[in-house]
mmCIF file of C-alpha atoms in Angstrom:
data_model
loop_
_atom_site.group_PDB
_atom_site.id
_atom_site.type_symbol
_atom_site.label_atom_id
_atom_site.label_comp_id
_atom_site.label_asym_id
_atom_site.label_seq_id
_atom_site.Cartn_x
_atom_site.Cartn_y
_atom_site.Cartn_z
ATOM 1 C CA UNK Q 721 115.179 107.061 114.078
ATOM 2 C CA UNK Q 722 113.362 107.940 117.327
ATOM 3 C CA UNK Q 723 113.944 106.692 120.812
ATOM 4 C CA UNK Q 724 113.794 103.528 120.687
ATOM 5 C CA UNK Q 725 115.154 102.177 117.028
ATOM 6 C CA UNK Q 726 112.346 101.814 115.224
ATOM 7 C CA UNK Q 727 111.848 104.225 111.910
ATOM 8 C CA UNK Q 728 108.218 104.701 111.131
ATOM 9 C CA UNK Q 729 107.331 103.106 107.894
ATOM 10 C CA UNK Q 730 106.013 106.537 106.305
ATOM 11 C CA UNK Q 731 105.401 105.104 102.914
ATOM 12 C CA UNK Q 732 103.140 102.790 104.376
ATOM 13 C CA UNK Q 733 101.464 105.373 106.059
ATOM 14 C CA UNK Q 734 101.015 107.377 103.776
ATOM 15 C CA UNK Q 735 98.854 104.701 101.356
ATOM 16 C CA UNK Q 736 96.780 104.426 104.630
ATOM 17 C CA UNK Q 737 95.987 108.064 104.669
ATOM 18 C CA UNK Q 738 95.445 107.432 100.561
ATOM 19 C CA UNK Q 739 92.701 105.004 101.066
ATOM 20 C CA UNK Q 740 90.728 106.538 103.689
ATOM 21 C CA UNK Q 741 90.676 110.002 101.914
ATOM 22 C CA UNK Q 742 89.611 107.828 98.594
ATOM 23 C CA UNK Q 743 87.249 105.937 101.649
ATOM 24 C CA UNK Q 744 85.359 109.386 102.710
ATOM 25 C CA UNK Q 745 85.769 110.653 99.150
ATOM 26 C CA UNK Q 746 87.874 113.633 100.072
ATOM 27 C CA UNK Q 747 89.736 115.251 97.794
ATOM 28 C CA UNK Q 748 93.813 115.691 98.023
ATOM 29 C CA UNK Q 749 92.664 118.983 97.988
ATOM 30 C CA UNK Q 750 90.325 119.542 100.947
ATOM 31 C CA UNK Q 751 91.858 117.471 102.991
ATOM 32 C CA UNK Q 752 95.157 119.371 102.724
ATOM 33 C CA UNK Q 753 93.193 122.482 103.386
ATOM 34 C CA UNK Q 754 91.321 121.197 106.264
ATOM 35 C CA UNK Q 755 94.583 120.214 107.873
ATOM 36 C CA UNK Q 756 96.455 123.440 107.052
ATOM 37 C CA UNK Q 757 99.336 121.508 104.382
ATOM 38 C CA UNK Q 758 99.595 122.800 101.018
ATOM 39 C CA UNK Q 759 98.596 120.076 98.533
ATOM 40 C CA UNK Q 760 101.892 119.893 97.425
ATOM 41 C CA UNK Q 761 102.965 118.425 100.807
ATOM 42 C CA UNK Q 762 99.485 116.411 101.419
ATOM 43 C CA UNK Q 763 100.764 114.690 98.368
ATOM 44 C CA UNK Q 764 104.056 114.267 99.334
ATOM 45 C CA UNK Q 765 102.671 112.451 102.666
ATOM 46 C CA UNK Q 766 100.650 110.229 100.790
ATOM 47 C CA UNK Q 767 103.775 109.002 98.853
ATOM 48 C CA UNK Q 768 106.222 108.757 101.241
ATOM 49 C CA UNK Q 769 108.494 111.088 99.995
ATOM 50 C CA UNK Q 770 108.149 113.291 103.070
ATOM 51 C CA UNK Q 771 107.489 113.043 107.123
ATOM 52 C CA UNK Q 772 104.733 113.869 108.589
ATOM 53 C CA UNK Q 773 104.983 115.352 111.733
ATOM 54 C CA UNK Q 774 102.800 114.288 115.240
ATOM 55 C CA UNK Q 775 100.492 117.570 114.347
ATOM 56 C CA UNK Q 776 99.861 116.815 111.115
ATOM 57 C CA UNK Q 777 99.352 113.046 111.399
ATOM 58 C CA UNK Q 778 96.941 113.850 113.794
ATOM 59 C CA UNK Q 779 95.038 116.635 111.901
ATOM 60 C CA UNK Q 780 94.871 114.155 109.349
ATOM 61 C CA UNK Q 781 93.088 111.592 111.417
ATOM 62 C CA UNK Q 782 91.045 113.841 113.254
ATOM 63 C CA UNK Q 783 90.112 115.192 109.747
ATOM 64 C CA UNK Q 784 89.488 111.849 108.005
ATOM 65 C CA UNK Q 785 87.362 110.813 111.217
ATOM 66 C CA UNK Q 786 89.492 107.773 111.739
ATOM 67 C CA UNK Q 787 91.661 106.552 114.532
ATOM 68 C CA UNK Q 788 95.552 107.009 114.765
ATOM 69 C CA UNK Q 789 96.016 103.195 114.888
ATOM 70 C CA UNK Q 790 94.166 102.608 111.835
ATOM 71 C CA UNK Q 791 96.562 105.113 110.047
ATOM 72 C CA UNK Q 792 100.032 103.841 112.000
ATOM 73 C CA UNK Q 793 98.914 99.904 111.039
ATOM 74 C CA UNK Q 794 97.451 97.887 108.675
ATOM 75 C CA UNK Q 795 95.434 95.782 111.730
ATOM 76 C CA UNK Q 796 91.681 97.030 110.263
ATOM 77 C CA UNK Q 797 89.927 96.129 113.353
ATOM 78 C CA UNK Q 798 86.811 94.037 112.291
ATOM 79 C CA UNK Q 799 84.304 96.605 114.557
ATOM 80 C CA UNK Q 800 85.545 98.885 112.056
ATOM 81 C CA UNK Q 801 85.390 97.175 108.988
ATOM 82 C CA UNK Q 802 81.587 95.724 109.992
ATOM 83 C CA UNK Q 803 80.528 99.466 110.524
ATOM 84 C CA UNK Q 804 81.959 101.009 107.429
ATOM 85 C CA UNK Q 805 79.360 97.939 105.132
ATOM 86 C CA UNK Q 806 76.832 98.956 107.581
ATOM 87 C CA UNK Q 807 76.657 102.456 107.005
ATOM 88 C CA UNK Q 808 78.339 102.501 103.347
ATOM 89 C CA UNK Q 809 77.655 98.610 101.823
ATOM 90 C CA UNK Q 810 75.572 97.825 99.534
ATOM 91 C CA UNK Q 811 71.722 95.418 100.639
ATOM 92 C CA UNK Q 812 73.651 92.871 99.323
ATOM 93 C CA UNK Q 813 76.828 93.551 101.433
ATOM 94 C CA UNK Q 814 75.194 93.850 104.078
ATOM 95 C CA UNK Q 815 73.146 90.505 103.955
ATOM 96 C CA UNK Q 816 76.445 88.210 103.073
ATOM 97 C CA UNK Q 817 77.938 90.147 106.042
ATOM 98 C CA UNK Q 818 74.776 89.026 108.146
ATOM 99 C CA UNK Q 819 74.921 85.914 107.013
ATOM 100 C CA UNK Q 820 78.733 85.019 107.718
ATOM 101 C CA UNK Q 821 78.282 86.899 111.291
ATOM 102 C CA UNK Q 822 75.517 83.957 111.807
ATOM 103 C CA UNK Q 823 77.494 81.505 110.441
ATOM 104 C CA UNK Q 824 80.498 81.948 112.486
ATOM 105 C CA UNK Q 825 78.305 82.796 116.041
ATOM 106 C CA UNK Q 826 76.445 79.549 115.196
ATOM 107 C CA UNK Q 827 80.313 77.799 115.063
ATOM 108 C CA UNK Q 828 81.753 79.737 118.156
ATOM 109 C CA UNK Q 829 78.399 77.958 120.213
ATOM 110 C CA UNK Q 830 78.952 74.285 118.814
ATOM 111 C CA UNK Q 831 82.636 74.838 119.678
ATOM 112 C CA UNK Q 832 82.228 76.210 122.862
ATOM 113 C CA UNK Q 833 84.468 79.182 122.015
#
């Protein structure tokens, strides 16, 4: 446990790290060598079965381009998720996701919000 109680869920983590990789279409592979593990032990974060430590973890997010906090909690901010359909969506994404953005600015004014 660390200093104050609280075990970090590393299993949890470790799918987080999963799905970004999978995200950016990294390999295991590359981005075990780009953070200096063996793939043995990138695997082994991405399962759980091992700790990472404060290095790696943030070799790993430095590597994957994303934000600690995205990797420590499953709170996607919505900045992040609206970029990632932007850059990566497909036209069609990307118009539903206009459309909704209207949709709900068009509520927040009749509500005053």
């Amino acid at each position: 446990m660390n200093c104050i109680g609280i075990e970090p869920d590393y299993t949890a983590i470790g799918k987080r790290i999963r799905k970004y990789r999978w995200e950016k279409d990294i390999s295991q592979e590359e981005l075990a060598e780009a953070v200096g593990v063996s793939t043995t032990h990138m695997s082994h974060i991405e399962t759980g079965a091992t700790k990472l430590s404060l290095s790696v973890f943030i070799k790993i997010s430095t590597a994957l381009d994303i934000s600690a906090d995205l990797l420590l909690n499953d709170n996607t901010p919505p900045d992040y998720i609206y970029s990632q359909i932007q850059k990566e969506g497909s036209d069609r994404q990307k118009r539903i996701l206009t459309e909704l953005s209207k949709a709900a600015k068009m509520i927040l004014e009749r509500e005053k919000i």
